[in-house]
PDB file of C-alpha atoms in Angstrom:
ATOM      1  CA  GLU X 272      -7.240   9.352  19.620  1.00  0.00           C
ATOM      2  CA  THR X 273      -5.609  12.917  19.531  1.00  0.00           C
ATOM      3  CA  GLY X 274      -2.363  11.747  17.913  1.00  0.00           C
ATOM      4  CA  VAL X 275      -0.418  13.410  20.813  1.00  0.00           C
ATOM      5  CA  THR X 276      -0.568  11.548  24.138  1.00  0.00           C
ATOM      6  CA  GLN X 277       0.436  12.911  27.500  1.00  0.00           C
ATOM      7  CA  THR X 278       0.950  11.200  30.697  1.00  0.00           C
ATOM      8  CA  PRO X 279       0.111  11.365  33.486  1.00  0.00           C
ATOM      9  CA  ARG X 280      -3.098  13.415  33.154  1.00  0.00           C
ATOM     10  CA  HIS X 281      -2.824  14.796  36.577  1.00  0.00           C
ATOM     11  CA  LEU X 282       0.236  15.074  38.905  1.00  0.00           C
ATOM     12  CA  VAL X 283       0.562  16.258  42.481  1.00  0.00           C
ATOM     13  CA  MET X 284       4.031  16.602  43.841  1.00  0.00           C
ATOM     14  CA  GLY X 285       5.949  18.181  46.676  1.00  0.00           C
ATOM     15  CA  MET X 286       8.592  20.733  46.094  1.00  0.00           C
ATOM     16  CA  THR X 287      11.409  18.293  46.834  1.00  0.00           C
ATOM     17  CA  ASN X 288      10.113  15.446  44.505  1.00  0.00           C
ATOM     18  CA  LYS X 289      11.456  14.484  41.199  1.00  0.00           C
ATOM     19  CA  LYS X 290       8.914  13.504  38.489  1.00  0.00           C
ATOM     20  CA  SER X 291       8.683  13.388  34.645  1.00  0.00           C
ATOM     21  CA  LEU X 292       6.027  14.279  32.193  1.00  0.00           C
ATOM     22  CA  LYS X 293       5.802  12.215  29.091  1.00  0.00           C
ATOM     23  CA  CYS X 294       4.626  13.176  25.672  1.00  0.00           C
ATOM     24  CA  GLU X 295       4.252  10.803  22.648  1.00  0.00           C
ATOM     25  CA  GLN X 296       3.124  11.554  19.169  1.00  0.00           C
ATOM     26  CA  HIS X 297       1.988   8.970  16.594  1.00  0.00           C
ATOM     27  CA  LEU X 298       1.873  11.463  13.742  1.00  0.00           C
ATOM     28  CA  GLY X 299       5.284  11.058  12.220  1.00  0.00           C
ATOM     29  CA  HIS X 300       6.106  14.695  13.177  1.00  0.00           C
ATOM     30  CA  ASN X 301       9.585  15.991  13.596  1.00  0.00           C
ATOM     31  CA  ALA X 302       9.036  18.972  15.788  1.00  0.00           C
ATOM     32  CA  MET X 303       7.825  18.825  19.337  1.00  0.00           C
ATOM     33  CA  TYR X 304       7.017  21.608  21.843  1.00  0.00           C
ATOM     34  CA  TRP X 305       6.326  22.066  25.574  1.00  0.00           C
ATOM     35  CA  TYR X 306       3.858  24.898  26.578  1.00  0.00           C
ATOM     36  CA  LYS X 307       2.821  26.049  30.086  1.00  0.00           C
ATOM     37  CA  GLN X 308      -0.673  27.227  30.603  1.00  0.00           C
ATOM     38  CA  SER X 309      -1.264  29.027  33.806  1.00  0.00           C
ATOM     39  CA  ALA X 310      -4.567  30.337  35.092  1.00  0.00           C
ATOM     40  CA  LYS X 311      -5.490  33.751  33.689  1.00  0.00           C
ATOM     41  CA  LYS X 312      -2.333  33.942  31.576  1.00  0.00           C
ATOM     42  CA  PRO X 313      -1.581  33.164  27.874  1.00  0.00           C
ATOM     43  CA  LEU X 314       0.140  29.998  26.893  1.00  0.00           C
ATOM     44  CA  GLU X 315       3.869  30.281  27.268  1.00  0.00           C
ATOM     45  CA  LEU X 316       6.261  28.386  25.025  1.00  0.00           C
ATOM     46  CA  MET X 317       8.888  26.571  27.074  1.00  0.00           C
ATOM     47  CA  PHE X 318      11.013  24.323  24.661  1.00  0.00           C
ATOM     48  CA  VAL X 319      11.138  23.387  20.946  1.00  0.00           C
ATOM     49  CA  TYR X 320      12.748  20.327  19.604  1.00  0.00           C
ATOM     50  CA  ASN X 321      13.257  19.573  15.906  1.00  0.00           C
ATOM     51  CA  PHE X 322      14.630  16.115  14.829  1.00  0.00           C
ATOM     52  CA  LYS X 323      15.509  15.508  18.507  1.00  0.00           C
ATOM     53  CA  GLU X 324      17.633  18.645  18.790  1.00  0.00           C
ATOM     54  CA  GLN X 325      16.577  21.457  21.097  1.00  0.00           C
ATOM     55  CA  THR X 326      16.129  24.535  18.976  1.00  0.00           C
ATOM     56  CA  GLU X 327      14.541  26.772  21.569  1.00  0.00           C
ATOM     57  CA  ASN X 328      14.591  27.314  25.376  1.00  0.00           C
ATOM     58  CA  ASN X 329      12.400  30.225  26.218  1.00  0.00           C
ATOM     59  CA  SER X 330      14.325  31.251  29.320  1.00  0.00           C
ATOM     60  CA  VAL X 331      12.953  28.359  31.323  1.00  0.00           C
ATOM     61  CA  PRO X 332      14.485  27.665  34.890  1.00  0.00           C
ATOM     62  CA  SER X 333      16.771  24.818  35.137  1.00  0.00           C
ATOM     63  CA  ARG X 334      14.347  22.985  37.424  1.00  0.00           C
ATOM     64  CA  PHE X 335      12.622  22.074  34.150  1.00  0.00           C
ATOM     65  CA  SER X 336      14.799  19.665  32.178  1.00  0.00           C
ATOM     66  CA  PRO X 337      13.472  18.457  28.742  1.00  0.00           C
ATOM     67  CA  GLU X 338      14.675  15.310  27.026  1.00  0.00           C
ATOM     68  CA  CYS X 339      13.907  14.146  23.520  1.00  0.00           C
ATOM     69  CA  PRO X 340      15.260  10.641  22.851  1.00  0.00           C
ATOM     70  CA  ASN X 341      13.548  10.484  19.430  1.00  0.00           C
ATOM     71  CA  SER X 342      11.207  12.341  17.203  1.00  0.00           C
ATOM     72  CA  SER X 343       8.254  10.567  18.709  1.00  0.00           C
ATOM     73  CA  HIS X 344       8.826  11.117  22.445  1.00  0.00           C
ATOM     74  CA  LEU X 345       9.396  14.212  24.582  1.00  0.00           C
ATOM     75  CA  PHE X 346       9.916  14.333  28.273  1.00  0.00           C
ATOM     76  CA  LEU X 347       9.933  17.067  30.855  1.00  0.00           C
ATOM     77  CA  HIS X 348      11.792  16.232  33.911  1.00  0.00           C
ATOM     78  CA  LEU X 349      10.842  18.199  36.989  1.00  0.00           C
ATOM     79  CA  HIS X 350      12.734  18.655  40.248  1.00  0.00           C
ATOM     80  CA  THR X 351      12.674  21.147  43.059  1.00  0.00           C
ATOM     81  CA  LEU X 352       9.655  22.860  41.719  1.00  0.00           C
ATOM     82  CA  GLN X 353       8.019  25.904  43.136  1.00  0.00           C
ATOM     83  CA  PRO X 354       4.282  26.523  43.864  1.00  0.00           C
ATOM     84  CA  GLU X 355       4.108  28.949  40.984  1.00  0.00           C
ATOM     85  CA  ASP X 356       5.017  26.105  38.689  1.00  0.00           C
ATOM     86  CA  SER X 357       1.422  24.673  39.176  1.00  0.00           C
ATOM     87  CA  ALA X 358      -0.098  24.820  35.708  1.00  0.00           C
ATOM     88  CA  LEU X 359      -1.267  22.816  32.781  1.00  0.00           C
ATOM     89  CA  TYR X 360       1.598  21.633  30.688  1.00  0.00           C
ATOM     90  CA  LEU X 361       0.843  21.037  27.042  1.00  0.00           C
ATOM     91  CA  CYS X 362       2.807  19.050  24.503  1.00  0.00           C
ATOM     92  CA  ALA X 363       2.381  19.766  20.857  1.00  0.00           C
ATOM     93  CA  SER X 364       3.889  18.586  17.609  1.00  0.00           C
ATOM     94  CA  SER X 365       4.219  19.631  13.990  1.00  0.00           C
ATOM     95  CA  SER X 366       5.400  18.025  10.867  1.00  0.00           C
ATOM     96  CA  GLU X 367       8.182  20.427  10.624  1.00  0.00           C
ATOM     97  CA  LEU X 368       9.273  23.811  12.006  1.00  0.00           C
ATOM     98  CA  GLY X 369       7.562  26.364   9.937  1.00  0.00           C
ATOM     99  CA  PRO X 370       5.168  29.243   9.896  1.00  0.00           C
ATOM    100  CA  PHE X 371       2.207  27.455  11.127  1.00  0.00           C
ATOM    101  CA  GLY X 372       3.784  26.382  14.464  1.00  0.00           C
ATOM    102  CA  PRO X 373       2.424  23.480  16.439  1.00  0.00           C
ATOM    103  CA  GLN X 374      -0.306  21.723  14.697  1.00  0.00           C
ATOM    104  CA  HIS X 375      -1.497  19.094  17.249  1.00  0.00           C
ATOM    105  CA  PHE X 376      -1.722  19.393  20.898  1.00  0.00           C
ATOM    106  CA  GLY X 377      -2.101  16.764  23.727  1.00  0.00           C
ATOM    107  CA  ASP X 378      -4.616  16.976  26.439  1.00  0.00           C
ATOM    108  CA  GLY X 379      -1.943  18.233  28.921  1.00  0.00           C
ATOM    109  CA  THR X 380      -0.767  17.168  32.291  1.00  0.00           C
ATOM    110  CA  ARG X 381      -2.342  19.154  35.273  1.00  0.00           C
ATOM    111  CA  LEU X 382       0.512  19.768  37.715  1.00  0.00           C
ATOM    112  CA  SER X 383      -0.069  20.846  41.258  1.00  0.00           C
ATOM    113  CA  ILE X 384       2.888  21.653  43.512  1.00  0.00           C
ATOM    114  CA  LEU X 385       2.236  21.251  47.172  1.00  0.00           C
TER     115      LEU X 385
ATOM    116  CA  ALA V 219       7.325  42.696  21.007  1.00  0.00           C
ATOM    117  CA  GLN V 220       4.147  41.335  19.730  1.00  0.00           C
ATOM    118  CA  THR V 221       1.065  41.132  21.913  1.00  0.00           C
ATOM    119  CA  VAL V 222      -2.350  39.529  21.450  1.00  0.00           C
ATOM    120  CA  THR V 223      -5.433  41.052  23.163  1.00  0.00           C
ATOM    121  CA  GLN V 224      -8.792  39.357  23.558  1.00  0.00           C
ATOM    122  CA  SER V 225     -10.998  41.913  25.416  1.00  0.00           C
ATOM    123  CA  GLN V 226     -13.934  39.537  26.059  1.00  0.00           C
ATOM    124  CA  PRO V 227     -13.232  37.123  28.872  1.00  0.00           C
ATOM    125  CA  GLU V 228     -16.573  35.523  28.480  1.00  0.00           C
ATOM    126  CA  MET V 229     -19.250  35.371  25.735  1.00  0.00           C
ATOM    127  CA  SER V 230     -22.586  33.580  25.572  1.00  0.00           C
ATOM    128  CA  VAL V 231     -24.672  32.644  22.460  1.00  0.00           C
ATOM    129  CA  GLN V 232     -27.915  30.964  21.921  1.00  0.00           C
ATOM    130  CA  GLU V 233     -27.666  27.683  19.996  1.00  0.00           C
ATOM    131  CA  ALA V 234     -28.051  28.240  16.212  1.00  0.00           C
ATOM    132  CA  GLU V 235     -27.200  31.918  16.606  1.00  0.00           C
ATOM    133  CA  THR V 236     -24.088  33.631  15.436  1.00  0.00           C
ATOM    134  CA  VAL V 237     -21.377  34.978  17.754  1.00  0.00           C
ATOM    135  CA  THR V 238     -18.192  36.984  17.068  1.00  0.00           C
ATOM    136  CA  LEU V 239     -15.053  36.765  19.252  1.00  0.00           C
ATOM    137  CA  SER V 240     -12.702  39.699  19.125  1.00  0.00           C
ATOM    138  CA  CYS V 241      -8.965  39.767  18.879  1.00  0.00           C
ATOM    139  CA  THR V 242      -6.506  42.521  18.300  1.00  0.00           C
ATOM    140  CA  TYR V 243      -2.658  42.216  18.115  1.00  0.00           C
ATOM    141  CA  ASP V 244       0.228  44.593  18.044  1.00  0.00           C
ATOM    142  CA  THR V 245       3.246  44.150  15.734  1.00  0.00           C
ATOM    143  CA  SER V 246       5.557  45.976  13.632  1.00  0.00           C
ATOM    144  CA  GLU V 247       5.991  43.226  11.173  1.00  0.00           C
ATOM    145  CA  SER V 248       4.338  42.973   7.912  1.00  0.00           C
ATOM    146  CA  ASP V 249       4.333  39.184   7.426  1.00  0.00           C
ATOM    147  CA  TYR V 250       2.827  36.908  10.067  1.00  0.00           C
ATOM    148  CA  TYR V 251       0.136  34.262  10.636  1.00  0.00           C
ATOM    149  CA  LEU V 252      -2.958  34.483  12.962  1.00  0.00           C
ATOM    150  CA  PHE V 253      -4.701  31.503  14.318  1.00  0.00           C
ATOM    151  CA  TRP V 254      -7.832  30.787  16.463  1.00  0.00           C
ATOM    152  CA  TYR V 255      -7.570  27.772  18.797  1.00  0.00           C
ATOM    153  CA  LYS V 256     -10.388  26.136  20.628  1.00  0.00           C
ATOM    154  CA  GLN V 257      -9.839  24.353  24.033  1.00  0.00           C
ATOM    155  CA  PRO V 258     -12.784  22.413  25.208  1.00  0.00           C
ATOM    156  CA  PRO V 259     -12.931  21.073  28.846  1.00  0.00           C
ATOM    157  CA  SER V 260     -10.941  18.017  27.563  1.00  0.00           C
ATOM    158  CA  ARG V 261      -8.112  20.505  27.485  1.00  0.00           C
ATOM    159  CA  GLN V 262      -6.738  19.623  24.085  1.00  0.00           C
ATOM    160  CA  MET V 263      -5.920  22.712  21.984  1.00  0.00           C
ATOM    161  CA  ILE V 264      -7.533  22.330  18.662  1.00  0.00           C
ATOM    162  CA  LEU V 265      -6.782  24.530  15.595  1.00  0.00           C
ATOM    163  CA  VAL V 266      -9.865  26.149  14.335  1.00  0.00           C
ATOM    164  CA  ILE V 267      -8.672  28.469  11.652  1.00  0.00           C
ATOM    165  CA  ARG V 268      -5.579  30.334  10.481  1.00  0.00           C
ATOM    166  CA  GLN V 269      -4.963  33.363   8.314  1.00  0.00           C
ATOM    167  CA  GLU V 270      -1.858  34.366   6.437  1.00  0.00           C
ATOM    168  CA  ALA V 271      -1.367  38.113   6.756  1.00  0.00           C
ATOM    169  CA  TYR V 272      -0.309  38.389   3.057  1.00  0.00           C
ATOM    170  CA  LYS V 273      -3.732  37.120   2.062  1.00  0.00           C
ATOM    171  CA  GLN V 274      -6.510  39.648   1.713  1.00  0.00           C
ATOM    172  CA  GLN V 275      -9.242  37.096   1.538  1.00  0.00           C
ATOM    173  CA  ASN V 276     -10.648  36.056   4.920  1.00  0.00           C
ATOM    174  CA  ALA V 277     -10.189  32.497   5.899  1.00  0.00           C
ATOM    175  CA  THR V 278     -13.232  30.226   6.222  1.00  0.00           C
ATOM    176  CA  GLU V 279     -13.724  26.774   7.663  1.00  0.00           C
ATOM    177  CA  ASN V 280     -17.324  25.582   7.568  1.00  0.00           C
ATOM    178  CA  ARG V 281     -19.111  27.480  10.250  1.00  0.00           C
ATOM    179  CA  PHE V 282     -16.062  29.444  11.278  1.00  0.00           C
ATOM    180  CA  SER V 283     -14.840  32.554   9.508  1.00  0.00           C
ATOM    181  CA  VAL V 284     -12.630  35.349  10.336  1.00  0.00           C
ATOM    182  CA  ASN V 285     -12.806  39.179   9.755  1.00  0.00           C
ATOM    183  CA  PHE V 286      -9.172  40.081   9.129  1.00  0.00           C
ATOM    184  CA  GLN V 287      -8.469  43.746   9.169  1.00  0.00           C
ATOM    185  CA  LYS V 288      -4.754  44.212   8.740  1.00  0.00           C
ATOM    186  CA  ALA V 289      -4.610  47.988   9.047  1.00  0.00           C
ATOM    187  CA  ALA V 290      -6.601  47.862  12.205  1.00  0.00           C
ATOM    188  CA  LYS V 291      -4.667  44.825  13.483  1.00  0.00           C
ATOM    189  CA  SER V 292      -7.955  43.021  14.174  1.00  0.00           C
ATOM    190  CA  PHE V 293      -8.734  39.377  13.737  1.00  0.00           C
ATOM    191  CA  SER V 294     -12.193  38.377  14.856  1.00  0.00           C
ATOM    192  CA  LEU V 295     -13.793  34.889  14.691  1.00  0.00           C
ATOM    193  CA  LYS V 296     -17.321  34.539  13.647  1.00  0.00           C
ATOM    194  CA  ILE V 297     -19.133  31.272  14.607  1.00  0.00           C
ATOM    195  CA  SER V 298     -22.263  30.646  12.649  1.00  0.00           C
ATOM    196  CA  ASP V 299     -25.135  28.362  13.583  1.00  0.00           C
ATOM    197  CA  SER V 300     -23.513  27.857  17.042  1.00  0.00           C
ATOM    198  CA  GLN V 301     -23.669  24.344  18.486  1.00  0.00           C
ATOM    199  CA  LEU V 302     -23.498  22.981  21.974  1.00  0.00           C
ATOM    200  CA  GLY V 303     -20.056  21.462  21.111  1.00  0.00           C
ATOM    201  CA  ASP V 304     -18.716  24.947  20.408  1.00  0.00           C
ATOM    202  CA  ALA V 305     -18.710  25.723  23.997  1.00  0.00           C
ATOM    203  CA  ALA V 306     -14.962  26.089  24.923  1.00  0.00           C
ATOM    204  CA  MET V 307     -12.199  28.550  25.588  1.00  0.00           C
ATOM    205  CA  TYR V 308     -11.042  30.377  22.299  1.00  0.00           C
ATOM    206  CA  PHE V 309      -7.554  31.582  21.987  1.00  0.00           C
ATOM    207  CA  CYS V 310      -6.254  33.922  19.386  1.00  0.00           C
ATOM    208  CA  ALA V 311      -2.601  33.562  18.503  1.00  0.00           C
ATOM    209  CA  TYR V 312       0.104  35.242  16.451  1.00  0.00           C
ATOM    210  CA  ARG V 313       3.117  33.948  14.814  1.00  0.00           C
ATOM    211  CA  SER V 314       5.930  35.845  13.257  1.00  0.00           C
ATOM    212  CA  ASP V 315       7.081  34.949   9.717  1.00  0.00           C
ATOM    213  CA  ASN V 316      10.571  36.001  10.709  1.00  0.00           C
ATOM    214  CA  TYR V 317      12.587  32.865  10.374  1.00  0.00           C
ATOM    215  CA  GLY V 318      15.358  34.372  12.272  1.00  0.00           C
ATOM    216  CA  GLY V 319      13.188  34.545  15.293  1.00  0.00           C
ATOM    217  CA  SER V 320      11.420  31.990  17.420  1.00  0.00           C
ATOM    218  CA  GLN V 321      10.306  29.057  15.379  1.00  0.00           C
ATOM    219  CA  GLY V 322       7.735  27.706  17.717  1.00  0.00           C
ATOM    220  CA  ASN V 323       6.509  30.683  19.465  1.00  0.00           C
ATOM    221  CA  LEU V 324       2.827  31.256  19.041  1.00  0.00           C
ATOM    222  CA  ILE V 325       1.867  34.355  21.030  1.00  0.00           C
ATOM    223  CA  PHE V 326      -1.516  33.695  22.587  1.00  0.00           C
ATOM    224  CA  GLY V 327      -4.160  35.849  24.019  1.00  0.00           C
ATOM    225  CA  LYS V 328      -5.730  35.118  27.364  1.00  0.00           C
ATOM    226  CA  GLY V 329      -8.701  33.583  25.766  1.00  0.00           C
ATOM    227  CA  THR V 330     -12.491  33.992  25.692  1.00  0.00           C
ATOM    228  CA  LYS V 331     -14.797  31.494  27.287  1.00  0.00           C
ATOM    229  CA  LEU V 332     -17.772  30.832  25.036  1.00  0.00           C
ATOM    230  CA  SER V 333     -20.938  29.368  26.446  1.00  0.00           C
ATOM    231  CA  VAL V 334     -23.688  28.044  24.245  1.00  0.00           C
ATOM    232  CA  LYS V 335     -27.199  28.001  25.510  1.00  0.00           C
ATOM    233  CA  PRO V 336     -29.693  25.460  24.305  1.00  0.00           C
TER     234      PRO V 336
END
């Protein structure tokens, strides 16, 4: 049990589909993050939420739409994606925003865009 | 802008031996944090060790230790008594201590794939 659970583990979708990635943390943390991990590239921060409020959007295209209904759940809604959006999407959490950044990561969702 | 460089895409070590993974970074800041993360095939990123730049003493966690050279902007990871379970991708990461800046932005290197031979 990692403490941060992501579903689905794998997702294949067409460019016109709409899907959502889900992240749930059972650690009582207040901050949650979305990262994108592409092949041969460093992890890229996408969004940061603190106490359900978005505190950071790292210039992410609008075809990615995050939602944080409460401190335990974080979603990433996807629509009209592009082939270059194929990547591993990692969710993370931390007890608070602070110098140590995300402390716990989920296993990620492997997204493939056809 | 800060950058993190891991110059070794792949490394290999014999079980029970010691291996050192390299990481250099570029920053104009004096206060920051450095991290090593491990990502096994299960894909979960696991924090291995972290170092506060204001501390001169190198961080140590069991078989993992770092060699932090602030002037050289170097932050290498040493794994002693390597075990088969150490096989993974290892990522070096930097985080600014500037609270006016990005709160969540860990800047990662591209990673080093470590293989452990039995």
